[in-house]
Coordinates of C-alpha atoms and ligand atoms in Angstrom, one line a residue:
M127 CA -37.8 -12.9 24.9
K128 CA -40.6 -13.9 27.2
A129 CA -43.1 -11.5 25.7
W130 CA -42.2 -12.7 22.3
A131 CA -42.6 -16.3 23.3
L132 CA -46.0 -15.5 24.9
A133 CA -47.3 -13.9 21.8
F134 CA -46.0 -16.7 19.6
G135 CA -47.5 -19.3 22.0
F136 CA -50.9 -17.8 21.6
T137 CA -50.8 -17.9 17.8
T138 CA -49.7 -21.5 17.8
L139 CA -52.3 -22.8 20.3
L140 CA -54.9 -23.6 17.6
P141 CA -57.6 -26.2 17.7
A142 CA -56.2 -29.6 16.8
L143 CA -58.4 -30.4 13.8
A144 CA -56.5 -32.9 11.7
S145 CA -53.1 -31.3 12.2
A146 CA -51.8 -33.3 15.1
E147 CA -49.7 -35.9 13.4
C148 CA -50.7 -39.3 14.7
A149 CA -49.7 -40.8 11.3
G150 CA -46.2 -39.4 11.7
V151 CA -43.6 -37.1 10.1
T152 CA -40.7 -38.6 8.3
V153 CA -37.3 -36.9 8.0
G154 CA -34.4 -39.0 6.7
D155 CA -34.5 -42.4 8.4
L156 CA -36.8 -41.3 11.2
T157 CA -40.5 -41.3 11.6
V158 CA -41.9 -39.4 14.5
S159 CA -45.6 -40.0 15.4
K160 CA -48.2 -40.0 18.2
A161 CA -47.1 -36.8 19.8
W162 CA -49.3 -35.8 22.7
S163 CA -49.5 -33.9 26.0
R164 CA -51.9 -33.4 28.9
A165 CA -54.0 -30.4 29.6
T166 CA -52.6 -28.2 32.4
V167 CA -54.1 -26.1 35.2
G168 CA -52.4 -22.7 34.6
T169 CA -48.7 -22.5 33.9
R170 CA -47.0 -22.9 37.3
R171 CA -46.4 -26.7 36.9
P172 CA -44.6 -28.2 33.9
A173 CA -46.4 -30.0 31.1
V174 CA -45.4 -33.4 29.7
F175 CA -44.6 -34.4 26.2
Y176 CA -44.8 -37.9 24.8
V177 CA -44.0 -39.2 21.3
E178 CA -42.9 -42.3 19.4
I179 CA -39.8 -42.4 17.2
R180 CA -39.1 -45.1 14.6
N181 CA -35.6 -45.5 13.0
N182 CA -35.9 -47.1 9.6
G183 CA -32.2 -46.8 8.8
R184 CA -29.0 -48.7 9.5
A185 CA -27.4 -46.2 11.8
D186 CA -28.2 -45.5 15.4
D187 CA -29.5 -42.0 16.2
R188 CA -30.2 -40.1 19.4
L189 CA -32.8 -37.5 20.4
I190 CA -30.7 -34.8 22.0
G191 CA -33.2 -32.0 22.6
I192 CA -36.7 -30.6 22.3
E193 CA -38.0 -27.1 21.7
T194 CA -41.5 -25.6 21.7
P195 CA -43.1 -22.2 21.7
V196 CA -45.3 -23.2 24.6
A197 CA -42.4 -23.6 27.1
D198 CA -39.3 -21.5 27.8
M199 CA -37.4 -24.5 29.3
P200 CA -38.2 -27.8 27.7
M201 CA -36.1 -30.7 28.9
L202 CA -35.7 -34.5 28.4
H203 CA -36.3 -36.5 31.6
R204 CA -36.4 -40.1 32.6
T205 CA -38.5 -41.5 35.3
V206 CA -36.6 -44.0 37.4
I207 CA -37.4 -45.8 40.7
R208 CA -34.6 -45.7 43.3
D209 CA -35.2 -47.5 46.5
G210 CA -38.9 -47.5 45.8
V211 CA -39.0 -43.7 45.2
A212 CA -39.7 -42.2 41.8
A213 CA -37.3 -39.6 40.6
M214 CA -36.9 -38.0 37.2
P215 CA -33.3 -36.9 36.4
H216 CA -32.4 -35.0 33.4
A217 CA -31.6 -37.2 30.4
E218 CA -28.8 -36.1 28.1
A219 CA -30.2 -38.1 25.2
V220 CA -32.6 -40.8 24.2
D221 CA -31.1 -43.6 22.0
V222 CA -33.1 -44.5 18.8
P223 CA -31.4 -47.7 17.6
A224 CA -31.1 -48.6 14.0
G225 CA -34.1 -50.6 12.9
G226 CA -35.8 -50.0 16.2
M227 CA -37.8 -47.4 18.1
A228 CA -37.8 -45.2 21.1
A229 CA -40.7 -43.8 23.0
L230 CA -41.2 -40.9 25.3
A231 CA -44.1 -42.4 27.4
P232 CA -45.6 -42.3 30.9
G233 CA -43.2 -44.0 33.4
G234 CA -40.1 -43.7 31.3
Y235 CA -38.4 -41.1 29.1
H236 CA -40.5 -38.0 28.7
G237 CA -40.4 -34.4 27.7
M238 CA -40.8 -32.0 30.6
L239 CA -42.1 -28.6 29.4
M240 CA -40.9 -26.2 32.1
E241 CA -41.9 -22.6 32.3
L242 CA -45.0 -22.8 30.2
T243 CA -45.9 -19.6 28.3
A244 CA -49.6 -20.5 28.3
P245 CA -51.8 -23.1 29.8
L246 CA -52.4 -26.2 27.6
S247 CA -56.1 -26.9 27.0
E248 CA -57.6 -30.2 25.9
G249 CA -58.4 -30.3 22.2
E250 CA -55.6 -27.9 21.2
S251 CA -52.3 -28.8 19.6
F252 CA -48.8 -27.2 19.6
P253 CA -45.6 -27.7 17.6
V254 CA -42.6 -29.4 19.1
T255 CA -39.2 -29.5 17.3
L256 CA -37.2 -32.6 18.1
T257 CA -33.4 -32.4 17.5
F258 CA -31.6 -35.6 16.6
E259 CA -27.8 -36.1 16.4
R260 CA -28.0 -37.5 12.8
A261 CA -31.4 -36.7 11.3
G262 CA -31.4 -33.1 12.5
A263 CA -34.6 -31.3 13.4
V264 CA -38.1 -32.8 13.1
E265 CA -41.2 -30.8 13.8
I266 CA -44.5 -32.4 14.9
D267 CA -47.8 -31.2 16.3
A268 CA -48.6 -32.5 19.8
Q269 CA -52.3 -33.1 20.7
V270 CA -53.3 -31.9 24.1
L271 CA -55.4 -34.6 25.7
S272 CA -57.2 -34.8 29.0
I273 CA -55.4 -34.4 32.3
R274 CA -55.8 -38.1 32.9
A275 CA -54.8 -39.4 29.4
Q276 CA -52.3 -42.3 29.4
E277 CA -51.7 -42.7 25.7
A278 CA -52.1 -41.0 22.3
Q279 CA -55.6 -41.0 20.8
C280 CA -55.0 -41.7 17.1
D281 CA -57.8 -44.0 15.9
A282 CA -59.9 -41.3 14.4
A283 CA -57.0 -39.4 12.8
S284 CA -55.1 -42.3 11.2
Ligands
CU9 CU1 -40.0 -35.0 34.2

């Protein structure tokens, strides 16, 4: 499994070009956009995954999982401050309210890509499949930005 994931990871780590979907991917009532991550040094520490999700429908939905070929153990986390100390417990799901939006963003909910199969290099992109309770699976390409990036870089692409 790991060898397969490694090989697949290499084939999907292509230059970003215009493929990273700043403008968004729409499936059913949901539009997923501005998917990005930060470059990593090696594979020992997890990478982050951030994205915006808009719910154009009349029913609430929930993000219940993420998958990507670049990590063997992707998880949803939430950064919380308890007694002045930041912790990031596992999040079972992220609510995407009807007519509203949810974001995985620095300081809040985020994807944590554990057990990377390859380092993430700035300028590349990689696919992430988000699984929603109602809408099902939505695949989007995440841009790998610099190690210090704080938000998606979408001006040129949109
Ligand atoms: Cu985390």
